[in-house]
PDB file of C-alpha atoms in Angstrom:
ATOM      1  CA  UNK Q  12     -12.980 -21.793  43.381  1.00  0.00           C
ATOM      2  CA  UNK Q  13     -16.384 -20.755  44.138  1.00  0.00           C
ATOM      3  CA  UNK Q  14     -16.863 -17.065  43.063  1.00  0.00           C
ATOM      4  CA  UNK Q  15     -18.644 -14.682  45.260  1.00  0.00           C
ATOM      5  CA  UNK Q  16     -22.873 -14.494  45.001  1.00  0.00           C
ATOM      6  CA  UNK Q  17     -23.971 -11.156  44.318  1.00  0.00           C
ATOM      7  CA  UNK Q  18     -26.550  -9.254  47.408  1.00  0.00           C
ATOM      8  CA  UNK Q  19     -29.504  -9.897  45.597  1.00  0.00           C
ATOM      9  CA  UNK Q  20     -28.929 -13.373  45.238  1.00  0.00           C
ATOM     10  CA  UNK Q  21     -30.555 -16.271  46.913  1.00  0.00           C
ATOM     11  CA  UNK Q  22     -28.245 -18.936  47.491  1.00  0.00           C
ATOM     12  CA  UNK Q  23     -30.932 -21.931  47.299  1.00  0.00           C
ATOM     13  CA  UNK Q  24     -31.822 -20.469  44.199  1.00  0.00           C
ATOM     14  CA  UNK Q  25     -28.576 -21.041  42.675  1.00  0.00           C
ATOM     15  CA  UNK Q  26     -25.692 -22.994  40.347  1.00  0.00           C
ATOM     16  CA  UNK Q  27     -22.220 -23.136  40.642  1.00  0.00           C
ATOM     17  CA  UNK Q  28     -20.782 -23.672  36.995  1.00  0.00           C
ATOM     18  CA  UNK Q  29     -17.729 -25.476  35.926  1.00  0.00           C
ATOM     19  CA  UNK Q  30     -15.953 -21.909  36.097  1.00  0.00           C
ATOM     20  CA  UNK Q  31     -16.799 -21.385  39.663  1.00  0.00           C
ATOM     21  CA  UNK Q  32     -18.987 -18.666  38.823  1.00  0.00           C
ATOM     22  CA  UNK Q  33     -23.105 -18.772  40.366  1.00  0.00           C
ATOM     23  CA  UNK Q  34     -26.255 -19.012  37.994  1.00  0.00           C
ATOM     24  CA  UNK Q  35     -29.524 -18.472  38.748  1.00  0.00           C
ATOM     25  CA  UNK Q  36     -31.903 -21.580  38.727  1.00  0.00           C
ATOM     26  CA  UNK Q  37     -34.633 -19.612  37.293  1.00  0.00           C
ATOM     27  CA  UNK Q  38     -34.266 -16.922  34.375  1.00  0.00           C
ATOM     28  CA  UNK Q  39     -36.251 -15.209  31.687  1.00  0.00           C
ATOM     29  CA  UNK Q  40     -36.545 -17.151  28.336  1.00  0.00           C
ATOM     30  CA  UNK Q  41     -37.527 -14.379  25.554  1.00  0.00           C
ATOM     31  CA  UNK Q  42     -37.734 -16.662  22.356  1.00  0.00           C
ATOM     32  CA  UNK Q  43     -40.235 -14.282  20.253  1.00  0.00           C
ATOM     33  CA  UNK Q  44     -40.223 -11.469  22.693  1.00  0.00           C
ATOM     34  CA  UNK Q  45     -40.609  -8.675  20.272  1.00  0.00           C
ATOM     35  CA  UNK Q  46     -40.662  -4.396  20.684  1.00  0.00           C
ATOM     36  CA  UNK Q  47     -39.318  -2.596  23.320  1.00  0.00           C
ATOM     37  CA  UNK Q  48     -42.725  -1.779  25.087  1.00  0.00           C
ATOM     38  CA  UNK Q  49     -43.117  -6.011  25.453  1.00  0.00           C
ATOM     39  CA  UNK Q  50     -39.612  -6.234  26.187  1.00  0.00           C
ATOM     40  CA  UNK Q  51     -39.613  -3.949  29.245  1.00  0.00           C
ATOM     41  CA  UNK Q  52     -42.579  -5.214  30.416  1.00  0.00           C
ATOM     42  CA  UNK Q  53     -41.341  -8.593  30.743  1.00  0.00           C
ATOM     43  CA  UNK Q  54     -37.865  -7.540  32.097  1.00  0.00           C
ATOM     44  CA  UNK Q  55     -39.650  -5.113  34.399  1.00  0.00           C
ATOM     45  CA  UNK Q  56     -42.201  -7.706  36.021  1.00  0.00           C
ATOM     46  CA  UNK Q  57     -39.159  -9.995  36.463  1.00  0.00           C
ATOM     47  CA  UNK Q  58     -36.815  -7.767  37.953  1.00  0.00           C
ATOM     48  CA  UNK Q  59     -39.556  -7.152  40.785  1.00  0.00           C
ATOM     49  CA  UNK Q  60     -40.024 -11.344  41.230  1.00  0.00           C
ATOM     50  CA  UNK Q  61     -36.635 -11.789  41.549  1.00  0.00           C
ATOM     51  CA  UNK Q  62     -35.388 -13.287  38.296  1.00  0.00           C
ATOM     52  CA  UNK Q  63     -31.655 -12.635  37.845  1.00  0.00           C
ATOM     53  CA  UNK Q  64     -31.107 -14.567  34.894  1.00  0.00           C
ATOM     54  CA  UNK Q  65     -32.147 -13.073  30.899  1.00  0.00           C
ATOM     55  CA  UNK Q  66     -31.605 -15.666  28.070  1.00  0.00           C
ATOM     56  CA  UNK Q  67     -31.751 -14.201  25.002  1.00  0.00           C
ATOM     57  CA  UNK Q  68     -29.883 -14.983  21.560  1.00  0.00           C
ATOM     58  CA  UNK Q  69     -28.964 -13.551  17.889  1.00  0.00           C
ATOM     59  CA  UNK Q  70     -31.885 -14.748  16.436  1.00  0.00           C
ATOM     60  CA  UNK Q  71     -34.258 -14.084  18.755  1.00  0.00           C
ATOM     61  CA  UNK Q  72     -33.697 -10.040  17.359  1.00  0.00           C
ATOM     62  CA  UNK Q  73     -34.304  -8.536  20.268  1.00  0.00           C
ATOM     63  CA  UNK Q  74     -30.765  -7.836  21.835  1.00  0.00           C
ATOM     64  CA  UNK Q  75     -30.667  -4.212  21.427  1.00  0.00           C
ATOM     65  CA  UNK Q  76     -34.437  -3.925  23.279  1.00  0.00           C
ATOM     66  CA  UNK Q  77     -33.453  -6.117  25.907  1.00  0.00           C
ATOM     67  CA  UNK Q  78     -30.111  -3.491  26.331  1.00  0.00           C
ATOM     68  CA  UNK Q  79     -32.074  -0.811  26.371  1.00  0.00           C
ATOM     69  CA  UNK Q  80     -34.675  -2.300  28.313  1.00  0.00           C
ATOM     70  CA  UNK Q  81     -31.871  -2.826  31.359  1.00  0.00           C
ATOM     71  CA  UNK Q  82     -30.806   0.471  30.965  1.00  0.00           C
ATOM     72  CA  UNK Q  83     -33.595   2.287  32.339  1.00  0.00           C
ATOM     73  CA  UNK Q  84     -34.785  -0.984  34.410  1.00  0.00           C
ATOM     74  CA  UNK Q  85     -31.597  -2.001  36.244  1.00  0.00           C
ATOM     75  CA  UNK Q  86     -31.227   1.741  38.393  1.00  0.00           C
ATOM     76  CA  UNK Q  87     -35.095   0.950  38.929  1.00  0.00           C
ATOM     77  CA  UNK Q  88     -34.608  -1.553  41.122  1.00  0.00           C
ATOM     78  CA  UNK Q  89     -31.596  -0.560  42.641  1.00  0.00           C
ATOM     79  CA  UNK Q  90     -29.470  -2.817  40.506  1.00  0.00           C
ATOM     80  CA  UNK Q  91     -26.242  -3.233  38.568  1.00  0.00           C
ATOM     81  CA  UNK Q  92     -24.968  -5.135  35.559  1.00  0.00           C
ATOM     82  CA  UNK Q  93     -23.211  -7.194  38.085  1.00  0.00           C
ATOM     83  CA  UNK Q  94     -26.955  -8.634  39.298  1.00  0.00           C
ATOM     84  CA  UNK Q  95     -27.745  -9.739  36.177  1.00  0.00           C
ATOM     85  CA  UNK Q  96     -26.804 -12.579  34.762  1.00  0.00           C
ATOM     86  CA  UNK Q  97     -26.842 -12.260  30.724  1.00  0.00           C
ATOM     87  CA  UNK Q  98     -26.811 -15.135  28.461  1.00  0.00           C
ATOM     88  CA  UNK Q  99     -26.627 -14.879  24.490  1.00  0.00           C
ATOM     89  CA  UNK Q 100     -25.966 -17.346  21.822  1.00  0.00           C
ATOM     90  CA  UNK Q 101     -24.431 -17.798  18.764  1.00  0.00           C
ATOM     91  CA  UNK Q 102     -27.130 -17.820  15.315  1.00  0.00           C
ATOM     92  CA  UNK Q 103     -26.284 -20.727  13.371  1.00  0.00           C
ATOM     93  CA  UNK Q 104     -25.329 -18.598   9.783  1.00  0.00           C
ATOM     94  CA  UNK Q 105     -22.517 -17.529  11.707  1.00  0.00           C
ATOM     95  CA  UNK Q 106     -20.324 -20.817  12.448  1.00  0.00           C
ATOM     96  CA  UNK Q 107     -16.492 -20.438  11.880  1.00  0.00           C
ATOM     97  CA  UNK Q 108     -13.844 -18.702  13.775  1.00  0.00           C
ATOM     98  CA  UNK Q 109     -13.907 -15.724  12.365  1.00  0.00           C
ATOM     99  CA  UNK Q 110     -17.869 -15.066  12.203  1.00  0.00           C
ATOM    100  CA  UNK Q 111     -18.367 -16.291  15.422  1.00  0.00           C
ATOM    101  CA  UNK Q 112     -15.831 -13.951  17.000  1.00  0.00           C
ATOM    102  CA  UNK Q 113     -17.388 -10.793  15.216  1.00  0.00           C
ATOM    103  CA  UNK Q 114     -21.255 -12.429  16.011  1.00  0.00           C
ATOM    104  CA  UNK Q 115     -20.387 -12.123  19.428  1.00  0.00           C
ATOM    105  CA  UNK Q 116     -19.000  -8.744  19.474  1.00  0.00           C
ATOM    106  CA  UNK Q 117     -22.291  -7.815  18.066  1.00  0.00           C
ATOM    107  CA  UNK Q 118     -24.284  -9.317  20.178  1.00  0.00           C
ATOM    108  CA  UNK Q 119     -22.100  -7.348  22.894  1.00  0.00           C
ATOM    109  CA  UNK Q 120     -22.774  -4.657  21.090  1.00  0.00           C
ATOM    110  CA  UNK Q 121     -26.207  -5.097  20.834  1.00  0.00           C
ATOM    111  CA  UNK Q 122     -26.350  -5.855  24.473  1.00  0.00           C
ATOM    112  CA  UNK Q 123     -24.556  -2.524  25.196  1.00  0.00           C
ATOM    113  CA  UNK Q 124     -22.468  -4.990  27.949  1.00  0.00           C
ATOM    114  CA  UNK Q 125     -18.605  -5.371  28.229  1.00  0.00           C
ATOM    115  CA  UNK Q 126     -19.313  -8.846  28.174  1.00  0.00           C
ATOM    116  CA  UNK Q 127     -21.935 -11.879  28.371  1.00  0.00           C
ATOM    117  CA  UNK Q 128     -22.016 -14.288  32.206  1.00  0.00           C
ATOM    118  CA  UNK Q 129     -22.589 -16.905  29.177  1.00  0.00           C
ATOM    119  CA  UNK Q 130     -22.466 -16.932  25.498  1.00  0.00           C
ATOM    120  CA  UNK Q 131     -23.816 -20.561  23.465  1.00  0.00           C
ATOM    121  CA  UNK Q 132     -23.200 -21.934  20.836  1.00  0.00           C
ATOM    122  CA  UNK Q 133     -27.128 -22.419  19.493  1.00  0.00           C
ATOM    123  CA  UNK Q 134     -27.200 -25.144  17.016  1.00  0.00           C
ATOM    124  CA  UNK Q 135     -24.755 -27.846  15.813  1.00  0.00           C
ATOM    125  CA  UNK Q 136     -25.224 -27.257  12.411  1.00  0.00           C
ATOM    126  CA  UNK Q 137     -24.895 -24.283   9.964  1.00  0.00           C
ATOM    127  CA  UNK Q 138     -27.779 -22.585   8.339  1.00  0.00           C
ATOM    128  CA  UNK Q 139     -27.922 -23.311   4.770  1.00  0.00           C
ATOM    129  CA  UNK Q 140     -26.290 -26.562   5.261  1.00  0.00           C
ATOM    130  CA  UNK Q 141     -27.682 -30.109   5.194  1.00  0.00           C
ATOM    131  CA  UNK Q 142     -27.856 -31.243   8.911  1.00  0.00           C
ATOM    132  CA  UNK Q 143     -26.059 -34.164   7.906  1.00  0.00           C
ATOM    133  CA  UNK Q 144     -22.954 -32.282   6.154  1.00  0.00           C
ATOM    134  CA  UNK Q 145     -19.487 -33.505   7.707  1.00  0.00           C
ATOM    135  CA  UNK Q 146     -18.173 -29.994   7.563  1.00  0.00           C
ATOM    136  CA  UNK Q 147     -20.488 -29.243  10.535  1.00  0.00           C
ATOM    137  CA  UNK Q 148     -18.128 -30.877  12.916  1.00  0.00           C
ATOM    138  CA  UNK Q 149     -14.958 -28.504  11.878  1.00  0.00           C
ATOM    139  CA  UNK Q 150     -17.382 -25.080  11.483  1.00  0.00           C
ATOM    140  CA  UNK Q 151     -18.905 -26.147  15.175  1.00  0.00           C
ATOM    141  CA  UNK Q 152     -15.025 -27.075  16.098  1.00  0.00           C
ATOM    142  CA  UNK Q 153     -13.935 -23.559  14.525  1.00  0.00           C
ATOM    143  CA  UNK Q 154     -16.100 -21.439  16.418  1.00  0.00           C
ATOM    144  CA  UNK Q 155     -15.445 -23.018  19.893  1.00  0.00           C
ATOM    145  CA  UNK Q 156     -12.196 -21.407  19.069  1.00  0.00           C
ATOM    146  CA  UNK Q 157     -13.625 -18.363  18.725  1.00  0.00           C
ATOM    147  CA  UNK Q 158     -15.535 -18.883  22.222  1.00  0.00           C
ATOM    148  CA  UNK Q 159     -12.281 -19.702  23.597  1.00  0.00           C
ATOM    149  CA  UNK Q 160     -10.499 -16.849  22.474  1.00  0.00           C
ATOM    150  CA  UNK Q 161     -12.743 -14.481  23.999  1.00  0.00           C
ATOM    151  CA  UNK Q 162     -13.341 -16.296  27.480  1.00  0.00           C
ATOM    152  CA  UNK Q 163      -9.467 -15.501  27.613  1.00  0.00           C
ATOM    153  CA  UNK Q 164     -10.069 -12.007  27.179  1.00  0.00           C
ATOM    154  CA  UNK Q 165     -13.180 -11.808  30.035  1.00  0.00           C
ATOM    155  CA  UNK Q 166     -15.657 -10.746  27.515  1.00  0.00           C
ATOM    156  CA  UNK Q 167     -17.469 -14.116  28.092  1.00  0.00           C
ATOM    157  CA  UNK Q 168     -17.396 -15.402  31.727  1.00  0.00           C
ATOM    158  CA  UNK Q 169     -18.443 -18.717  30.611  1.00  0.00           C
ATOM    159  CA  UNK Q 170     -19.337 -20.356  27.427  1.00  0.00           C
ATOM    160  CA  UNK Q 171     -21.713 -23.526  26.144  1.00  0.00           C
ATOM    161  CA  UNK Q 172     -23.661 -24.609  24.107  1.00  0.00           C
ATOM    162  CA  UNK Q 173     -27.256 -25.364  23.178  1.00  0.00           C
ATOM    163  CA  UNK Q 174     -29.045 -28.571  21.639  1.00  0.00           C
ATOM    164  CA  UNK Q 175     -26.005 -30.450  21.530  1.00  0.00           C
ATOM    165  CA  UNK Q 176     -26.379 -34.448  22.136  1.00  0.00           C
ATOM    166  CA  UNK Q 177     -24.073 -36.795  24.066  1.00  0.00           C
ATOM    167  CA  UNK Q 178     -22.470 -37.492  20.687  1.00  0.00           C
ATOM    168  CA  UNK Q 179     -21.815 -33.306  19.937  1.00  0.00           C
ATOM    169  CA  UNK Q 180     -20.921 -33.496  23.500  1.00  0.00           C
ATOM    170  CA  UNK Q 181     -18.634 -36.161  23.514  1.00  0.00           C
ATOM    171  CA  UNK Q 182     -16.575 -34.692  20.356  1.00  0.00           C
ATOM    172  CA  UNK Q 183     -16.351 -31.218  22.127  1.00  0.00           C
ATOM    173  CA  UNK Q 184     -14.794 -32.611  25.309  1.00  0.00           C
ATOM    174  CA  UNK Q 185     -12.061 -34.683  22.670  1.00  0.00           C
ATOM    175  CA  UNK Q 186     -10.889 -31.103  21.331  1.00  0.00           C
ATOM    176  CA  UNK Q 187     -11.430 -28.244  23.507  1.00  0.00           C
ATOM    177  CA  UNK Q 188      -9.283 -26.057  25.904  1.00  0.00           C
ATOM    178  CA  UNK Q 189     -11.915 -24.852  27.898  1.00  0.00           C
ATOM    179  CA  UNK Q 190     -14.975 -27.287  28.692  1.00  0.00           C
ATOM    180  CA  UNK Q 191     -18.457 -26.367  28.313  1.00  0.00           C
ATOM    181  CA  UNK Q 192     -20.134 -24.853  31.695  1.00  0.00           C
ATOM    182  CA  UNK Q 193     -24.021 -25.501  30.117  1.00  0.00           C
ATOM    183  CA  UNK Q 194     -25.745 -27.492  27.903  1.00  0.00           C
ATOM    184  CA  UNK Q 195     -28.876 -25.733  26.862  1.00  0.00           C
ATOM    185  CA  UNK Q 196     -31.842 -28.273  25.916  1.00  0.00           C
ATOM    186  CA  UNK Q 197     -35.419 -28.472  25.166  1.00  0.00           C
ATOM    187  CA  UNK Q 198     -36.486 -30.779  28.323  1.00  0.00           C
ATOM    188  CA  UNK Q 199     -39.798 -31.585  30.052  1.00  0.00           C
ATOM    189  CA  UNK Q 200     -41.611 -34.959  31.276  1.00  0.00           C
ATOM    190  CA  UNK Q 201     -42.252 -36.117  27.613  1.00  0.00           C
ATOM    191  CA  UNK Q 202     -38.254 -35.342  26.712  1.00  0.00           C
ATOM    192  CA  UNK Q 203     -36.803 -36.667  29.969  1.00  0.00           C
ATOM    193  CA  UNK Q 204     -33.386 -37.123  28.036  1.00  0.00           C
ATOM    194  CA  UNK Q 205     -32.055 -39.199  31.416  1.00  0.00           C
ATOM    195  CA  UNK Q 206     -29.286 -40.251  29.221  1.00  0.00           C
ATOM    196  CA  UNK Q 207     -28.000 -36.538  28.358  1.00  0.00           C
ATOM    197  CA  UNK Q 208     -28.222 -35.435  32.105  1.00  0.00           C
ATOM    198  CA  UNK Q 209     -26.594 -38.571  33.662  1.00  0.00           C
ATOM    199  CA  UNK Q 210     -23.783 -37.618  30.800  1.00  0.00           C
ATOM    200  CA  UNK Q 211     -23.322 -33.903  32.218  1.00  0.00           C
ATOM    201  CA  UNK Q 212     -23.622 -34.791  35.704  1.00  0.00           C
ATOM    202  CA  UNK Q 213     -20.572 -36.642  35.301  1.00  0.00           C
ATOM    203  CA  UNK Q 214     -18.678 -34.533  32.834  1.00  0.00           C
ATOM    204  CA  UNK Q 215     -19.621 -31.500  35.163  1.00  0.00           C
ATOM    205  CA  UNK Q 216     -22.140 -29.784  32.355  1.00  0.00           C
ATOM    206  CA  UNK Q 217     -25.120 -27.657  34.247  1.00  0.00           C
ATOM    207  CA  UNK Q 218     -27.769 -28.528  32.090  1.00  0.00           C
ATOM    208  CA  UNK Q 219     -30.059 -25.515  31.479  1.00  0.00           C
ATOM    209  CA  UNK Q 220     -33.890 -26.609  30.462  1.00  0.00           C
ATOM    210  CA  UNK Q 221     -36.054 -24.573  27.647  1.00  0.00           C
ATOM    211  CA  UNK Q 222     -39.560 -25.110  26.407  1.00  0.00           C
ATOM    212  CA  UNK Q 223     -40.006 -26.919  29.683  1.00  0.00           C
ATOM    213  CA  UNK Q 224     -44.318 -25.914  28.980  1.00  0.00           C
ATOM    214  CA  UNK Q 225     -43.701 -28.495  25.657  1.00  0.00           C
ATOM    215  CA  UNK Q 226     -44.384 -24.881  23.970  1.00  0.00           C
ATOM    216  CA  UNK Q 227     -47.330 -24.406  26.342  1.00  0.00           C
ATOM    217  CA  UNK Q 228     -48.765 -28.220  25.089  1.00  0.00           C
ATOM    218  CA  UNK Q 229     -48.162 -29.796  28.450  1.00  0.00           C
ATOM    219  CA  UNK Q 230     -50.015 -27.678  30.737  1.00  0.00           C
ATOM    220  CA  UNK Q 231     -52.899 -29.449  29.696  1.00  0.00           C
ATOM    221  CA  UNK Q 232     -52.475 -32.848  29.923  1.00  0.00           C
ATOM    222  CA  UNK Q 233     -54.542 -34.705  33.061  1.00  0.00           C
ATOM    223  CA  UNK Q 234     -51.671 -35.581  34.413  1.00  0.00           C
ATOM    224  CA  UNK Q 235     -49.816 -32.234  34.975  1.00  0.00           C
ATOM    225  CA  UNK Q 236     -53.762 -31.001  36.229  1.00  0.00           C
ATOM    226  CA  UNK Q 237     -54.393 -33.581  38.418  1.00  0.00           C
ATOM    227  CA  UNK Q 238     -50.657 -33.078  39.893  1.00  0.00           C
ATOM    228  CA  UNK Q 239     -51.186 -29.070  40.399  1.00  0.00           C
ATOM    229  CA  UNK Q 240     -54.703 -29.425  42.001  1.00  0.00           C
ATOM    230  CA  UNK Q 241     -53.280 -31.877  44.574  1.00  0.00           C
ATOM    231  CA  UNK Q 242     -49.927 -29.138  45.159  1.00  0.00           C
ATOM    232  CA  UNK Q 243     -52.421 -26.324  45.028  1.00  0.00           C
ATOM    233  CA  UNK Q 244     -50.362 -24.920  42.508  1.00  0.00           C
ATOM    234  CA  UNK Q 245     -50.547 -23.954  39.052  1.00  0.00           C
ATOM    235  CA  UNK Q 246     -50.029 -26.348  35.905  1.00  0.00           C
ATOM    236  CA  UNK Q 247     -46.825 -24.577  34.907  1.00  0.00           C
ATOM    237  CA  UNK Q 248     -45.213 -24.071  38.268  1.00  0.00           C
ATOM    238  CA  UNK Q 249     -45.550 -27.933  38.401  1.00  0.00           C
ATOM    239  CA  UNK Q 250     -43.250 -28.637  35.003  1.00  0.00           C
ATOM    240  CA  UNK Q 251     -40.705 -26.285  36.283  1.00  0.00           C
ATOM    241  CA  UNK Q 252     -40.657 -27.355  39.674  1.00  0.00           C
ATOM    242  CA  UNK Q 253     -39.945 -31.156  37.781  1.00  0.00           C
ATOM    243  CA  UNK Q 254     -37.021 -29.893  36.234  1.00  0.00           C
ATOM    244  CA  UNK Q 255     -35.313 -27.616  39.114  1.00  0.00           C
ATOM    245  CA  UNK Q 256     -36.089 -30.746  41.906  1.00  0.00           C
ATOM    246  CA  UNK Q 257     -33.355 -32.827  39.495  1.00  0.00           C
ATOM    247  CA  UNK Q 258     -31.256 -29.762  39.371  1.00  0.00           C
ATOM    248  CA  UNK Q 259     -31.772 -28.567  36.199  1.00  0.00           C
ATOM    249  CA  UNK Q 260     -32.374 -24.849  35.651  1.00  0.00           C
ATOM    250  CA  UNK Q 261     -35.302 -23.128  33.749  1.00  0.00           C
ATOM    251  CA  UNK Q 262     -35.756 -20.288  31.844  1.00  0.00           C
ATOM    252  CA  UNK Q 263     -39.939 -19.686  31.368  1.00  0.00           C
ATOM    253  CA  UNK Q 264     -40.376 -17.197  28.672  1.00  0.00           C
ATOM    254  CA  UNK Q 265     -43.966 -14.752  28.792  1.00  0.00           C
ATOM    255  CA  UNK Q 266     -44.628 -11.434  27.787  1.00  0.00           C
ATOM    256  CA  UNK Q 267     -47.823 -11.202  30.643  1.00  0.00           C
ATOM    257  CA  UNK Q 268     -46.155  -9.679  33.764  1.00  0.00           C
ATOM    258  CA  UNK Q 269     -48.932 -11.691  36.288  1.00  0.00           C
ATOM    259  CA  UNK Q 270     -47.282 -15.175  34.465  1.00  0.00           C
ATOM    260  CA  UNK Q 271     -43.795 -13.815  35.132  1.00  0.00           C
ATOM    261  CA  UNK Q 272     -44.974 -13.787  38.308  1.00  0.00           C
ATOM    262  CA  UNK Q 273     -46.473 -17.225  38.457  1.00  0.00           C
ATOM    263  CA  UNK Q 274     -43.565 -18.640  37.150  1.00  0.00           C
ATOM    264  CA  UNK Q 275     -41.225 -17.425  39.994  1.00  0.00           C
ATOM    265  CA  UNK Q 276     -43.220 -19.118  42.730  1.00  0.00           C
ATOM    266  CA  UNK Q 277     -41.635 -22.271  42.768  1.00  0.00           C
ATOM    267  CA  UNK Q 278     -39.249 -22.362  45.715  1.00  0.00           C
ATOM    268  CA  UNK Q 279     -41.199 -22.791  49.031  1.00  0.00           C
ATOM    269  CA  UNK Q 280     -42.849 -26.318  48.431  1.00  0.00           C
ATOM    270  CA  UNK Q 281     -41.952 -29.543  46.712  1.00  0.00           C
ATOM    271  CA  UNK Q 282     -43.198 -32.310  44.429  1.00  0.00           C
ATOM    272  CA  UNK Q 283     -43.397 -35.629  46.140  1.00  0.00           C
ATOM    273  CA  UNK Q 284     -41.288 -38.607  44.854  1.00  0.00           C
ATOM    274  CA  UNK Q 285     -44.247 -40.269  43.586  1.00  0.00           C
ATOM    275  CA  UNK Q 286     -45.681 -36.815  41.232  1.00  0.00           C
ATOM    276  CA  UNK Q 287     -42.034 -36.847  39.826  1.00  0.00           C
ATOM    277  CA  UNK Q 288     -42.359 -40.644  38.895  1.00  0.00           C
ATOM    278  CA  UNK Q 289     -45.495 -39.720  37.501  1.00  0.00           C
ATOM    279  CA  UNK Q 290     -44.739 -36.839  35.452  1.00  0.00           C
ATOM    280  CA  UNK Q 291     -41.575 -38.746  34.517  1.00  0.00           C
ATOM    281  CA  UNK Q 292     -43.226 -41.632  33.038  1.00  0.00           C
ATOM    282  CA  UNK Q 293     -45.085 -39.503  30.016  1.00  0.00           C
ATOM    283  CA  UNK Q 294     -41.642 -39.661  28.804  1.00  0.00           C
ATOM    284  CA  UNK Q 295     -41.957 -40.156  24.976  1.00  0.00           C
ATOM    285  CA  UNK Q 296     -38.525 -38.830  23.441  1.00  0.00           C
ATOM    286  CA  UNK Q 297     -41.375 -35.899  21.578  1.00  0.00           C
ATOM    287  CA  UNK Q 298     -39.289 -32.802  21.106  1.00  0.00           C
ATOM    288  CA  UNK Q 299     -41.785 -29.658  20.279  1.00  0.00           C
ATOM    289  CA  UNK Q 300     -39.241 -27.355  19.211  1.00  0.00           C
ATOM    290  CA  UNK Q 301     -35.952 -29.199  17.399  1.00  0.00           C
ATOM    291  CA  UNK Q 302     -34.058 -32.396  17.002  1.00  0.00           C
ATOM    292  CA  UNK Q 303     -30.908 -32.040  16.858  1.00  0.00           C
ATOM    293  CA  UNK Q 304     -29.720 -35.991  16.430  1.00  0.00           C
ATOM    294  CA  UNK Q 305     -29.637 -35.516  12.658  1.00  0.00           C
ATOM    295  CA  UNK Q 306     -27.147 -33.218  12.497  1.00  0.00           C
ATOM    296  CA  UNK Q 307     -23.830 -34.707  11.755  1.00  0.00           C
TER     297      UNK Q 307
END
């Protein structure tokens, strides 16, 4: 059952997971968003453009800016914790039932929250550990557990998982009680991964897109230019309008408040048919940040 959208949501502008709860299409990513001055900055300028969605994660080590950062932000804008939705993830060091249950009470902690709209599971591996290790499958398998365990006890509203292939996937769905609500990936037009969406749109997996800029690489390419000049929009707004027009969500990370801004503009016009072809077809299977098929 659908779950009710907070005021200062916009409908259009939003999921409905697996759980029934609503997600914001469009968050802030803050991968190497560092001090608390940065921190508010970033949360502050996307507050005021209407970004109700913060990723953040263990080892990003910023959690306990980012809580104190919505402390003094949130009354600001005449919000609530309920307006927010807060995602955090798991750091790969800390696989296994009983790390991952006390990783996530820190990152609570951290968070100063009574509990996380989605908590991930970050990598499939462990740190420290060869990717291809079999013991990755029963430490992955072991926290999941853990996830479990504290979904039951509504101190994680949903839970998922990030960089995880159809073959992680497919293993997760064999054992779990509760199924995954988002599959966090790296995905832009030269990682398409058509193959690991079609596989969540029919196991009912929101796939959630990062480093959709291929780690600020893309916005350069003719292509994306020649695309933006013709939309009248800006390089950037084009790669994330690709994603959200095949329903994926997108969570832009900056620490300049005017490209927070930028970033947010993305709902009032379209990409034709023919730009997402385009865009489509520099497909490549290059991943900028990880690859996760190795890991066994």
């Amino acid at each position: 059952m659908q779950q009710e959208l907070p005021a200062s949501w916009a409908p259009k502008r939003t999921v409905w997971l697996n759980t029934g709860a609503p997600m914001p299409l469009l968050g802030l990513g803050t991968f190497r968003l560092q001090g608390e001055e940065a921190v508010q900055l970033s949360l502050d300028a996307a507050l005021e453009n209407g970004y109700r969605l913060l990723d953040t994660a263990a080892v990003y080590h910023n959690e306990a800016a980012i809580g104190h950062a919505l402390g003094k932000l949130l009354p600001r804008h005449g919000l609530t914790r309920s307006d927010v939705f807060l995602t955090s993830k798991l750091s790969p060091r800390d696989h296994g039932e009983e790390l991952a249950e006390e990783a996530c009470l820190r990152s609570l902690k951290e968070l100063g929250c009574d509990y996380l709209d989605l908590y991930l599971i970050h990598w499939p591996g462990t740190q420290g550990r060869p990717q291809e290790d079999p013991g990755n499958r029963e430490r992955r398998r072991q926290s999941w557990r853990a996830l479990e365990r504290l979904h039951g006890a509504g101190k994680l509203r949903a839970i998922g998982v990030s960089n995880y292939t159809v073959r992680h996937l497919e293993e997760l769905l064999e054992d779990c009680q509760v199924r995954p609500a988002v599959l966090q990936v790296e995905f832009h037009p030269e990682l398409v991964q058509s193959e690991l969406l079609s596989f969540c749109r029919q196991e009912g997996i929101h796939l959630q897109a990062y480093s959709s800029l291929g780690a600020g690489q893309l916005v350069g390419r003719p292509e994306v230019a020649n695309i933006a000049a013709r939309r009248g929009q800006s390089p950037a707004q084009v790669l994330l309008r690709w994603a959200l027009q095949q329903g994926v969500s997108v969570i832009p990370k900056s620490a300049s408040p005017s490209r927070v801004a930028e970033n947010s503009q993305l709902w009032s016009w379209d990409l034709s048919q023919a730009d997402m072809e385009e865009l489509s077809s520099m497909d490549c299977g290059k991943h900028y940040c990880w690859d996760p098929s190795g890991v066994a």
